[in-house]
mmCIF file of C-alpha atoms in Angstrom:
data_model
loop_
_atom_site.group_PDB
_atom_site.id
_atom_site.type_symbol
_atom_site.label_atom_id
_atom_site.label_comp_id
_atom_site.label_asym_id
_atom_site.label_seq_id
_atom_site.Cartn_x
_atom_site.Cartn_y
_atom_site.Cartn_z
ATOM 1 C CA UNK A 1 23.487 -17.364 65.338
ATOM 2 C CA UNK A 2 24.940 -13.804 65.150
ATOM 3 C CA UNK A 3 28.146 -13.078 67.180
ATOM 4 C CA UNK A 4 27.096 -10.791 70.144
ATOM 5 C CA UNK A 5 29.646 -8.376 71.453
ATOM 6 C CA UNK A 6 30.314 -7.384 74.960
ATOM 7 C CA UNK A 7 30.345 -3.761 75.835
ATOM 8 C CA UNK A 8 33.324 -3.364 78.065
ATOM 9 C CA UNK A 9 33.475 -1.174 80.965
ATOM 10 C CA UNK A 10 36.555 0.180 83.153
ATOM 11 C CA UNK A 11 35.681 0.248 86.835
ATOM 12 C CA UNK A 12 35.725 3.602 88.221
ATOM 13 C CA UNK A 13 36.297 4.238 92.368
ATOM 14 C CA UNK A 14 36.668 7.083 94.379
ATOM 15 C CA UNK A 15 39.788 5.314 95.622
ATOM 16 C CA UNK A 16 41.624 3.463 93.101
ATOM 17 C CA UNK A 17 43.909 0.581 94.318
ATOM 18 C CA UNK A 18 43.395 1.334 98.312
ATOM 19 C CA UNK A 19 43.023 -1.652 100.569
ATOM 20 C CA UNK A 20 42.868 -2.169 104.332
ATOM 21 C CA UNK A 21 44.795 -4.898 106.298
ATOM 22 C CA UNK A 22 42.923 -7.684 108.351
ATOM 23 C CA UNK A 23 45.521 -9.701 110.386
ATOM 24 C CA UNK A 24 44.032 -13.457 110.383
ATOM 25 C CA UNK A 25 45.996 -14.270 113.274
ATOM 26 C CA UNK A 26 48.240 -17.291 111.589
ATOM 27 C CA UNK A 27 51.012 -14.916 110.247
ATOM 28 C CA UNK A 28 48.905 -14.186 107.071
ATOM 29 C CA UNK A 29 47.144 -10.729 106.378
ATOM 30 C CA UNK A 30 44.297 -10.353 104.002
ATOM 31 C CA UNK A 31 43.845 -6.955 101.878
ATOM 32 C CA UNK A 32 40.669 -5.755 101.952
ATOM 33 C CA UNK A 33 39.284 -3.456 99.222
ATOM 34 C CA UNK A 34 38.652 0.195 100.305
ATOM 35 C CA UNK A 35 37.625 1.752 97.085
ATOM 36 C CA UNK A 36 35.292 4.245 98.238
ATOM 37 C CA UNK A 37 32.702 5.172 96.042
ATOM 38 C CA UNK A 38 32.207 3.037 93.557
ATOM 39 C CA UNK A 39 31.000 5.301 90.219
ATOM 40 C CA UNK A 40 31.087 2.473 87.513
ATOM 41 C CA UNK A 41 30.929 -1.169 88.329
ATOM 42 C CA UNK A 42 33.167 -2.051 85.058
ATOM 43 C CA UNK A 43 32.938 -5.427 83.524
ATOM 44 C CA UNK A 44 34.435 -8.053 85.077
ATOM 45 C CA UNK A 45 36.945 -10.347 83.301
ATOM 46 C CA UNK A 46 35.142 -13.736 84.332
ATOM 47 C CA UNK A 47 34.976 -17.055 82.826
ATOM 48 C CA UNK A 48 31.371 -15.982 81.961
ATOM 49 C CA UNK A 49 32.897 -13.302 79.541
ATOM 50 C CA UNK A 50 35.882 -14.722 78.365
ATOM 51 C CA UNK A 51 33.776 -18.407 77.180
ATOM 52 C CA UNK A 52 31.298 -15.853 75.464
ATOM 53 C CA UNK A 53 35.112 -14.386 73.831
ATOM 54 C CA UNK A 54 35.992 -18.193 72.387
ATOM 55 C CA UNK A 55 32.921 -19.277 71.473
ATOM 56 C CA UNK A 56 32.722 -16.328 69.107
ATOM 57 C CA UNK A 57 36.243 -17.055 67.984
ATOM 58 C CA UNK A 58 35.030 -20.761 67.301
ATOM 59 C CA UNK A 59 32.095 -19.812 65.525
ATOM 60 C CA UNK A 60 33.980 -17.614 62.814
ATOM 61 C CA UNK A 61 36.644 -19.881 62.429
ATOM 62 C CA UNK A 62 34.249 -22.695 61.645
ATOM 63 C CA UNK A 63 32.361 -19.964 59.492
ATOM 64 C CA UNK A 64 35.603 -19.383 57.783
ATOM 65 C CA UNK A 65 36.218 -23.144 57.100
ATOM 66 C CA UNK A 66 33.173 -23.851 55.544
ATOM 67 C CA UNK A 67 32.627 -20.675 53.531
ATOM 68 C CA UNK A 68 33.650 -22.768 50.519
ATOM 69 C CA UNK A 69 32.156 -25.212 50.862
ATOM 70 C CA UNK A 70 28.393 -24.156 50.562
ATOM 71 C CA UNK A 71 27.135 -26.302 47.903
ATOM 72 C CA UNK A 72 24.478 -25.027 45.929
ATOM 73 C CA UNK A 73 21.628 -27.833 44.913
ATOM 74 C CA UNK A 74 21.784 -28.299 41.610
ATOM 75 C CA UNK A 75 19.240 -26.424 39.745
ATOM 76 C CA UNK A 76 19.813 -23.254 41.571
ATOM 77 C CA UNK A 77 18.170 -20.107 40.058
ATOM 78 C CA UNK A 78 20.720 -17.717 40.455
ATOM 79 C CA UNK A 79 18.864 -14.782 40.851
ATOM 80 C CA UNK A 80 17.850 -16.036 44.103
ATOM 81 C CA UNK A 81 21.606 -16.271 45.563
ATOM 82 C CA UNK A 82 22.108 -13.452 47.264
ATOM 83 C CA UNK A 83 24.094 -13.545 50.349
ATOM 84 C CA UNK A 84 27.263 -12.893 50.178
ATOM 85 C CA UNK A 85 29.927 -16.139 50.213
ATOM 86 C CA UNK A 86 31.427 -18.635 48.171
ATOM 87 C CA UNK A 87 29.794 -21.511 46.439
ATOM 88 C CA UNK A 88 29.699 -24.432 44.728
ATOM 89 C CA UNK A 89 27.889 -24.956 41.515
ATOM 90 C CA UNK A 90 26.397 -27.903 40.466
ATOM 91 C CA UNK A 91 24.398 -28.385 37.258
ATOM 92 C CA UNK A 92 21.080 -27.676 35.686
ATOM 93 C CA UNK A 93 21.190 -24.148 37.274
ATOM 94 C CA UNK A 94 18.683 -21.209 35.663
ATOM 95 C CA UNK A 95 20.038 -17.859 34.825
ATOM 96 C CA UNK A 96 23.449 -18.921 35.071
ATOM 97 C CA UNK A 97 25.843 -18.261 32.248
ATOM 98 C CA UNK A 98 26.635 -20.900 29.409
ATOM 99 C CA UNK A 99 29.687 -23.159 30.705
ATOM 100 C CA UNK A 100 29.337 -22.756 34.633
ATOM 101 C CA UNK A 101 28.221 -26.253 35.657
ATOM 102 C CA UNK A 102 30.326 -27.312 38.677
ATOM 103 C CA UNK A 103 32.098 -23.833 38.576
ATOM 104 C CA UNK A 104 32.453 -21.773 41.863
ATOM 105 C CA UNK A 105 30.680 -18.423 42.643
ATOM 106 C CA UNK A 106 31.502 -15.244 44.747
ATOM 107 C CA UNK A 107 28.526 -13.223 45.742
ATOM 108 C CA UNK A 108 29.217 -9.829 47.184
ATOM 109 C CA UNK A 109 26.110 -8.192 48.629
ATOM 110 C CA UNK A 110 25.704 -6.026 51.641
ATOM 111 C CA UNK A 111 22.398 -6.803 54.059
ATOM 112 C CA UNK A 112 20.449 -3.417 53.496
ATOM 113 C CA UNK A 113 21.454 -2.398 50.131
ATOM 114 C CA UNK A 114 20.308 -3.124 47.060
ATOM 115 C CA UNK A 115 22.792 -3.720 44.367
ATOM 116 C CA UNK A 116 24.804 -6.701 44.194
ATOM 117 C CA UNK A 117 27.627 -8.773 41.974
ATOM 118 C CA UNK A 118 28.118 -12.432 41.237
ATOM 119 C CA UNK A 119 31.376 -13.980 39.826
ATOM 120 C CA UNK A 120 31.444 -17.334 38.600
ATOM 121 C CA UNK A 121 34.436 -19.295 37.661
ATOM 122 C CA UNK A 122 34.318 -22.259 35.621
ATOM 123 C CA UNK A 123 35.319 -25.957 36.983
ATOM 124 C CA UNK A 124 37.931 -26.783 34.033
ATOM 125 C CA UNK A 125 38.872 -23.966 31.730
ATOM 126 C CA UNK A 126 40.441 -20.297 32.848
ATOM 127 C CA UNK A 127 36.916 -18.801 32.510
ATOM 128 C CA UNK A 128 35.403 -16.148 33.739
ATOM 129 C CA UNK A 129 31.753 -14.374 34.052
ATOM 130 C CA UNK A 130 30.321 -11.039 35.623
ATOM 131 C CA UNK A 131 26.943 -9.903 36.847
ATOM 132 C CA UNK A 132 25.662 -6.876 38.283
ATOM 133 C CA UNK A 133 22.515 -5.055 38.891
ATOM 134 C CA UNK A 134 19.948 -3.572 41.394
ATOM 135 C CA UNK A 135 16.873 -6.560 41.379
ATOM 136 C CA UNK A 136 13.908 -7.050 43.013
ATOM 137 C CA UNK A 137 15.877 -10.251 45.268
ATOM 138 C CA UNK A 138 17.999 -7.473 47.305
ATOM 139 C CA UNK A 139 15.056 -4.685 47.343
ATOM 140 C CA UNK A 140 16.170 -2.866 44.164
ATOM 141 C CA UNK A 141 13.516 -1.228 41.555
ATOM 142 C CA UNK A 142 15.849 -2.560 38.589
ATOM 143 C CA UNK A 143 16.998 -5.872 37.187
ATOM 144 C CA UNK A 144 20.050 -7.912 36.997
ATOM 145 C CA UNK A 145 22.480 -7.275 33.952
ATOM 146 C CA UNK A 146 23.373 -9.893 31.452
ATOM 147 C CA UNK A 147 26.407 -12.144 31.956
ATOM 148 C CA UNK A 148 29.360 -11.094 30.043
ATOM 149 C CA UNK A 149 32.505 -12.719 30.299
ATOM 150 C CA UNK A 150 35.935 -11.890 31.163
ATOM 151 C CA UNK A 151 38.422 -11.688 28.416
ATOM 152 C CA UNK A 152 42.196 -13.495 29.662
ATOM 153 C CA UNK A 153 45.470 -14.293 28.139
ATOM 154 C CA UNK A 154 44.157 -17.713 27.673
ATOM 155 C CA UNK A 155 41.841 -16.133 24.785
ATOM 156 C CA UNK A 156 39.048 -18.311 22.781
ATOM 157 C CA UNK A 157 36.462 -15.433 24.203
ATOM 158 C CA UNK A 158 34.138 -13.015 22.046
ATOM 159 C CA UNK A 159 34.000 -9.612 21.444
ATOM 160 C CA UNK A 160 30.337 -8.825 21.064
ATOM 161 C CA UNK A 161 30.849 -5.202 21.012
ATOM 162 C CA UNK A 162 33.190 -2.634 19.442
ATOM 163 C CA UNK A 163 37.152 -2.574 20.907
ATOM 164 C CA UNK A 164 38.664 1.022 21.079
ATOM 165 C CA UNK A 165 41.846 1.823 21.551
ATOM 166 C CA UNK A 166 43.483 5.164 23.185
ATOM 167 C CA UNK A 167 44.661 7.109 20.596
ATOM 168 C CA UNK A 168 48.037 5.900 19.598
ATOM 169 C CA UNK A 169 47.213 2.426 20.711
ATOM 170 C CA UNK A 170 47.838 -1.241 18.372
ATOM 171 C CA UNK A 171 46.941 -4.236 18.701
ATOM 172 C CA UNK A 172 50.435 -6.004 18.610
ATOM 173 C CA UNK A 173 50.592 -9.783 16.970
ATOM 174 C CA UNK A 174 53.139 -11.720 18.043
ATOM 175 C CA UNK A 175 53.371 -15.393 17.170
ATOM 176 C CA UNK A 176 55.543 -17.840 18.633
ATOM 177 C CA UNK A 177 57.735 -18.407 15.771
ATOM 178 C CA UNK A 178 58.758 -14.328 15.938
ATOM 179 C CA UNK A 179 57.322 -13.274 12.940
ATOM 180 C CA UNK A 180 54.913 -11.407 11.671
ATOM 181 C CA UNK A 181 50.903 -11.804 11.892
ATOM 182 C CA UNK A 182 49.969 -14.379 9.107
ATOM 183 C CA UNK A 183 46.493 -12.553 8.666
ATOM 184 C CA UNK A 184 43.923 -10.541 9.937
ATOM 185 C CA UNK A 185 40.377 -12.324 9.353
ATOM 186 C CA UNK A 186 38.739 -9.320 9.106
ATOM 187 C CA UNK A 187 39.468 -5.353 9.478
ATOM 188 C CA UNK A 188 37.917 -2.282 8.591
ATOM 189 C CA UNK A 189 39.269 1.227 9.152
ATOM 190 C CA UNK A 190 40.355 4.197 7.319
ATOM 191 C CA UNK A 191 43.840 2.987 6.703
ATOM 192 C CA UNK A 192 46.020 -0.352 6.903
ATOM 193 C CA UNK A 193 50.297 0.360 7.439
ATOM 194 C CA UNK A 194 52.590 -2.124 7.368
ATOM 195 C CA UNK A 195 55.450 -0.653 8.048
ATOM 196 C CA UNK A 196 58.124 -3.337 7.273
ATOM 197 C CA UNK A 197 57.730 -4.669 3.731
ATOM 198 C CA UNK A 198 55.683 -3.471 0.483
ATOM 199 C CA UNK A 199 53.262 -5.785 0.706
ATOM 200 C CA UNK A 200 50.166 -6.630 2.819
ATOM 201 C CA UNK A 201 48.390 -9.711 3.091
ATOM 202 C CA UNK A 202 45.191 -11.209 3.841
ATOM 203 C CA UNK A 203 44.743 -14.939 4.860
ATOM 204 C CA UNK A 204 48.048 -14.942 3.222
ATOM 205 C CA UNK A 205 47.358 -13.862 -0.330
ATOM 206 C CA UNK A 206 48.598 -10.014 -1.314
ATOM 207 C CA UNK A 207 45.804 -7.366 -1.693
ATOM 208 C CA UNK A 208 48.567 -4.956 -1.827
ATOM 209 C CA UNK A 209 52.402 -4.574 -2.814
ATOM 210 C CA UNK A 210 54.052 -1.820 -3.911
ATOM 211 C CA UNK A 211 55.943 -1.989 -6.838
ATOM 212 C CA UNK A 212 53.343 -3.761 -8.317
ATOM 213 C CA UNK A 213 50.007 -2.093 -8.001
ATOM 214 C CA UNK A 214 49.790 1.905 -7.813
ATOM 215 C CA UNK A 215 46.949 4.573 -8.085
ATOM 216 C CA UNK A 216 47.486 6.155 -11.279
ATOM 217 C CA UNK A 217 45.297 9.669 -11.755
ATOM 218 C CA UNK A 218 42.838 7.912 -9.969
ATOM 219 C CA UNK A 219 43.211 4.148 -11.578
ATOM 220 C CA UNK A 220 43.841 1.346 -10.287
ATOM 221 C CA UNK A 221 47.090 -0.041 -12.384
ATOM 222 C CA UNK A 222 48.724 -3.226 -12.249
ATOM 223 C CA UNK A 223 52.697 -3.929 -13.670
ATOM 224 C CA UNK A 224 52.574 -6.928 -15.439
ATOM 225 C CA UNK A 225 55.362 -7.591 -18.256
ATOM 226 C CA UNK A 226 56.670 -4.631 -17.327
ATOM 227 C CA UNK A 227 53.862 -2.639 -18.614
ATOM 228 C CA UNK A 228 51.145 -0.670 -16.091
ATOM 229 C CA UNK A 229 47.805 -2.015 -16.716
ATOM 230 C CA UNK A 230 44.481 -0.625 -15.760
ATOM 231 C CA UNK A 231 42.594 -2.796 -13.362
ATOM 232 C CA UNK A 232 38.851 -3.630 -14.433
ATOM 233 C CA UNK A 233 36.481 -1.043 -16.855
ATOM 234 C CA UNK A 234 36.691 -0.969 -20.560
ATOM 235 C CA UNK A 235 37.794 -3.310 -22.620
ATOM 236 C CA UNK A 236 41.172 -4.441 -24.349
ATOM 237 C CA UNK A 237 43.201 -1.811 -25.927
ATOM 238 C CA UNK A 238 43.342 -2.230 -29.662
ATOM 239 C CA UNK A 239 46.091 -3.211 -31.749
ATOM 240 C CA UNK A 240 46.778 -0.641 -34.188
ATOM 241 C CA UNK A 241 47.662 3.074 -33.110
ATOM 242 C CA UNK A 242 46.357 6.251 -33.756
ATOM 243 C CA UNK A 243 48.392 9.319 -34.838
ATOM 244 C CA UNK A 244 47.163 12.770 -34.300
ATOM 245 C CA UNK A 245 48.589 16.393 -35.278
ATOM 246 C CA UNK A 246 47.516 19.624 -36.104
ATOM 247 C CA UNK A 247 48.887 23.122 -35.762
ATOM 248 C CA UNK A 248 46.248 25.467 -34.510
ATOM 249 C CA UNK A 249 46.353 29.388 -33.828
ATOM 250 C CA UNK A 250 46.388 30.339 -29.854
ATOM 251 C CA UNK A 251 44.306 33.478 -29.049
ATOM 252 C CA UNK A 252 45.568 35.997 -26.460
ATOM 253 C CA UNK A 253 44.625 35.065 -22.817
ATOM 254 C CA UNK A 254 42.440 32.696 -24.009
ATOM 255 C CA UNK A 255 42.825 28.895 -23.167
ATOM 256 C CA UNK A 256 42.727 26.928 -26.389
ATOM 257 C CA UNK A 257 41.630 23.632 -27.185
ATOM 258 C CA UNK A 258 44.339 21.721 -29.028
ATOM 259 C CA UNK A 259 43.587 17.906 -27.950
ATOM 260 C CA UNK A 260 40.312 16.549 -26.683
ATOM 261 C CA UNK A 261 39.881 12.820 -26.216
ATOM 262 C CA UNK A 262 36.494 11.793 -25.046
ATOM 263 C CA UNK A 263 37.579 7.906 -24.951
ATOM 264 C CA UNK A 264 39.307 5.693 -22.924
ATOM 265 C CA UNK A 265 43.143 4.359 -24.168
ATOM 266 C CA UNK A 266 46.056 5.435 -23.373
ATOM 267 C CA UNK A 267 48.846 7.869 -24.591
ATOM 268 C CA UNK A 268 51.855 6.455 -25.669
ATOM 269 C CA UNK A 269 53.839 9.615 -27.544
ATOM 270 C CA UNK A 270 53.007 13.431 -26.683
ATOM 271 C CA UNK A 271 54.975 16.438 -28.442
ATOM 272 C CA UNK A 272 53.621 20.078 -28.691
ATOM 273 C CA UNK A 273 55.523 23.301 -29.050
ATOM 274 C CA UNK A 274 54.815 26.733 -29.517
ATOM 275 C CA UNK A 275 55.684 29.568 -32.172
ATOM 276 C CA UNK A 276 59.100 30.838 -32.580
ATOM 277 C CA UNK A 277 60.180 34.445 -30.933
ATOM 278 C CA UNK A 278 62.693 36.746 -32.075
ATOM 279 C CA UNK A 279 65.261 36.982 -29.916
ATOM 280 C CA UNK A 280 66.475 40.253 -31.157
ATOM 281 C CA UNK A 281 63.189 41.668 -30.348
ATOM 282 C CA UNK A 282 61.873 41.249 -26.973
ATOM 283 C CA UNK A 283 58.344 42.639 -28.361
ATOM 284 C CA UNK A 284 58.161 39.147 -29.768
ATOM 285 C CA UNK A 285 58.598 37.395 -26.433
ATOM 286 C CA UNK A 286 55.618 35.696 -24.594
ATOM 287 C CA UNK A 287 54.665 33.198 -22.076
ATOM 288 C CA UNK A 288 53.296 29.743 -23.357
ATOM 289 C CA UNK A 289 51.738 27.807 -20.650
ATOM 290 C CA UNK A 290 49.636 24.353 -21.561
ATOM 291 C CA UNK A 291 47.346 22.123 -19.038
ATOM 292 C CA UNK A 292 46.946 18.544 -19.154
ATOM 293 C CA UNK A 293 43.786 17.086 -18.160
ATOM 294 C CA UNK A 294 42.938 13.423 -17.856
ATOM 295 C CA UNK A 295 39.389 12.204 -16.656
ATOM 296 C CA UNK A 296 38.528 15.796 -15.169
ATOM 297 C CA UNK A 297 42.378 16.136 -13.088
ATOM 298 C CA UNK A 298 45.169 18.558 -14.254
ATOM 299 C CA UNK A 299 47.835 16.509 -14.167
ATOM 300 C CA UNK A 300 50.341 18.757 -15.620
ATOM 301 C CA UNK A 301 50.632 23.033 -16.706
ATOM 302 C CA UNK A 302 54.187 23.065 -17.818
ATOM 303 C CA UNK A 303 55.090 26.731 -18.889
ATOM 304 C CA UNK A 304 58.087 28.417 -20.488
ATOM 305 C CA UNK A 305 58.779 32.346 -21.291
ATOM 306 C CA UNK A 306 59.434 32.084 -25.172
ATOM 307 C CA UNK A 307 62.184 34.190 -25.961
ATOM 308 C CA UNK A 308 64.650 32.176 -29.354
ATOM 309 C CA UNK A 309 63.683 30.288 -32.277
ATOM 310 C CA UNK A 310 61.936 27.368 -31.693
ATOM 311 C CA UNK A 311 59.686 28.006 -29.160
ATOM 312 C CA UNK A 312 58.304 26.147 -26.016
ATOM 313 C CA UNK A 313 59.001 22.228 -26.857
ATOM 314 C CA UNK A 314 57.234 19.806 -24.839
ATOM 315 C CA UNK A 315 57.855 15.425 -25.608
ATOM 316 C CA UNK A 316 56.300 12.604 -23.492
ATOM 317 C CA UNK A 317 57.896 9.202 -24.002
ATOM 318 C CA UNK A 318 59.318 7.735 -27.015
ATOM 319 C CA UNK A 319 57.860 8.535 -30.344
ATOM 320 C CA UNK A 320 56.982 5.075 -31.851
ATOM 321 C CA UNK A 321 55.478 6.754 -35.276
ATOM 322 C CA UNK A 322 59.263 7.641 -37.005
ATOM 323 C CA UNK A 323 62.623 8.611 -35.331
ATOM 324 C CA UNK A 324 62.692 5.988 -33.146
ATOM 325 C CA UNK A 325 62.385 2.438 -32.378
ATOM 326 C CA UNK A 326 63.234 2.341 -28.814
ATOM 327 C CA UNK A 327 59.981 0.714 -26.257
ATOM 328 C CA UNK A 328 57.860 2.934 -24.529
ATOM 329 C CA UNK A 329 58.446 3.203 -20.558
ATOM 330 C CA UNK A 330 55.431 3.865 -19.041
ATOM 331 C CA UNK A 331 52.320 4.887 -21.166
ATOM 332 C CA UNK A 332 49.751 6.704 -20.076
ATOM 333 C CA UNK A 333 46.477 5.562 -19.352
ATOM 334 C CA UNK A 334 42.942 7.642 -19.474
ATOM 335 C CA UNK A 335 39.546 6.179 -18.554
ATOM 336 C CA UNK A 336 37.002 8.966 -20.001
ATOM 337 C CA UNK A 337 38.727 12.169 -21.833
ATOM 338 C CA UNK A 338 42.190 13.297 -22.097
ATOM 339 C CA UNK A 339 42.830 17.079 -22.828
ATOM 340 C CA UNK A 340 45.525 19.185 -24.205
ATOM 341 C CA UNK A 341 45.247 23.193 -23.815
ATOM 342 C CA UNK A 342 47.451 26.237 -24.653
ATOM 343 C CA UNK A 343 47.480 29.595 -23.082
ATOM 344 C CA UNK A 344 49.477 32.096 -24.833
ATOM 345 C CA UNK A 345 50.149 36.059 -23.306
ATOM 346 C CA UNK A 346 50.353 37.457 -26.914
ATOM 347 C CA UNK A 347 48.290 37.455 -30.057
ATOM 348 C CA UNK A 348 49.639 36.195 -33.586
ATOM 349 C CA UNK A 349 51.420 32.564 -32.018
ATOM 350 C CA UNK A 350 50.461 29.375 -32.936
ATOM 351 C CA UNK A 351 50.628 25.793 -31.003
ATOM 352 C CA UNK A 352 51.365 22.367 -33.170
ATOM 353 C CA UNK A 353 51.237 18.952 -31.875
ATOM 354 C CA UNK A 354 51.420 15.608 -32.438
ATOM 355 C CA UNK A 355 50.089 12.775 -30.377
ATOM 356 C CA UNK A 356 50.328 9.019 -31.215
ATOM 357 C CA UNK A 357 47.470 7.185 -28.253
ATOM 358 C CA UNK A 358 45.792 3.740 -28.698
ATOM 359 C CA UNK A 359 41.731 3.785 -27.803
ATOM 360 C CA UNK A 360 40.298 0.515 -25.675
ATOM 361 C CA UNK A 361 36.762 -1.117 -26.916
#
């Protein structure tokens, strides 16, 4: 039964705290109350009023020491629990979540409303779930949400949905040994840093260490034996080399044509240069500029103002045809067409090259 208050009253008199004296004749006087008129009776403070005071008091403490201990039969739809309190959960319940079976539940709903939570806690494990909604049980037009759980430090739960983080946020690892995350089962963004060696690891094999892989015009490349190697495409380079030269005439303002490779191999000796000037007449001087151009990307427009005898000179790597027998460093390596151009400012100069390259089947 609901806890009825009393509405207090202060007396009010026309005469507050005025008695007359009645003499009773045995040396005692009795004080009589002369309070006038009497506007407002008060209430009194009686035994009546007071009992009504402790029984309340009784009634929520006992209210208070069984709050938890209202033991849901087992089987309990859950939808149906809707006043608020704590309770035990037994087993066999219906839309309850997944691991709640002699759990605890907090229901917070206020009479007249009509939304309404439930928390459940489970009996063993440090687990966690949350409902909300506005149902048809507390008067609402909508429905109850689904379960989700509550994600703790004790972890084993499941993200079902996407995790973002403020910008400038990380997800820190931090095993218990101090070092660094062994791996990541699976990521996917625009970018992966690791900020604190060259190399970066998956289930604990390398996808990436640099040093040893590198993006080369585009390729993939791989150092093995000291030598950069393509990564996948093509076939095997072949085994004997090609040598290339010519010496053709450069129109004015006009880029020429020199090299044009529509293959895929690799370039292991460059060396082009330009006509002579006179350096006794600057009439003769002019401005030799070439362009480089491997699978569609200038790579390179080196340029020179040709004023002595010889002209521009231009050598990449180590000539392995003659004049040398020294290894070549670091070939270069073109999937689809490699390109040589020249650009020459003045009529009447010529451009010579000679290029040694291997092709791959």
């Amino acid at each position: 039964m609901a806890y009825t208050p009393i509405t207090w009253k202060d007396r009010a008199v026309e005469k507050p705290r005025t008695y007359t004296i009645q003499d009773n004749g045995d040396g005692t006087v009795t004080l009589i109350p002369a309070p006038g008129t009497v506007y407002e009776g008060g209430t009194p403070v009686n035994a009546g009023n007071m009992n009504h005071i402790e029984q309340g008091i009784a009634a929520a403490w006992d209210h208070a020491n069984r709050i938890a201990e209202d033991l849901l039969p087992a089987g309990t739809d859950f939808n149906i629990v809707t006043k608020s309190g704590f309770y035990r959960i037994q087993e066999g319940n219906y839309n309850a979540p997944p691991g709640s079976d002699w759990g605890t539940m907090v229901v917070t709903h206020k009479p007249g409303t009509d939304t309404i939570s439930q928390l459940v806690f489970a009996a063993t494990a440090p687990r966690m779930w949350v409902r909300t909604g506005n149902p048809p049980n507390v008067g609402g037009a909508g429905a109850w949400s689904a379960w989700v759980e509550l994600i703790t430090s004790a972890g084993g739960q499941t993200i079902n949905g996407n995790l973002t983080l403020a910008a400038g946020g990380a997800i820190m690892f931090n095993p218990g040994d101090g070092l660094e995350a062994r791996w990541i089962s699976k990521y996917h963004g625009s970018d992966v840093l690791n900020a604190t060696s060259a190399e970066f690891r998956v289930q604990n094999n390398i996808v990436w260490h640099t040093g040893m892989l590198r993006i080369n015009n585009g390729v993939l490349e791989v150092l093995i034996g000291g030598e950069w190697i393509p990564v996948g495409g093509g076939g095997p380079l072949s085994e004997s080399r090609r040598l290339a030269s010519a010496s053709t005439a450069v129109p004015q303002n006009t880029w020429t044509t020199l090299i044009d490779l529509n293959m895929r191999g690799r370039v292991e000796f460059l060396d082009f240069k330009s006509s002579s000037a006179d350096d006794q007449d600057p009439s003769t001087y002019y401005t030799a500029t070439y362009r480089i151009t491997m699978d569609g990307k200038v790579v390179s427009t080196p340029s020179q103002f040709v004023t002595t005898h010889p002209g521009m000179i231009f050598t990449y790597l180590y000539n392995p045809v003659g004049g040398t027998t020294q290894p070549v460093p670091a070939p270069i390596y073109f999937n689809q067409r490699f390109l040589l151009e020249a650009h020459f400012d003045k009529p009447g100069n010529t451009s010579s090259y000679t290029l040694d390259y291997r092709q791959a089947y």
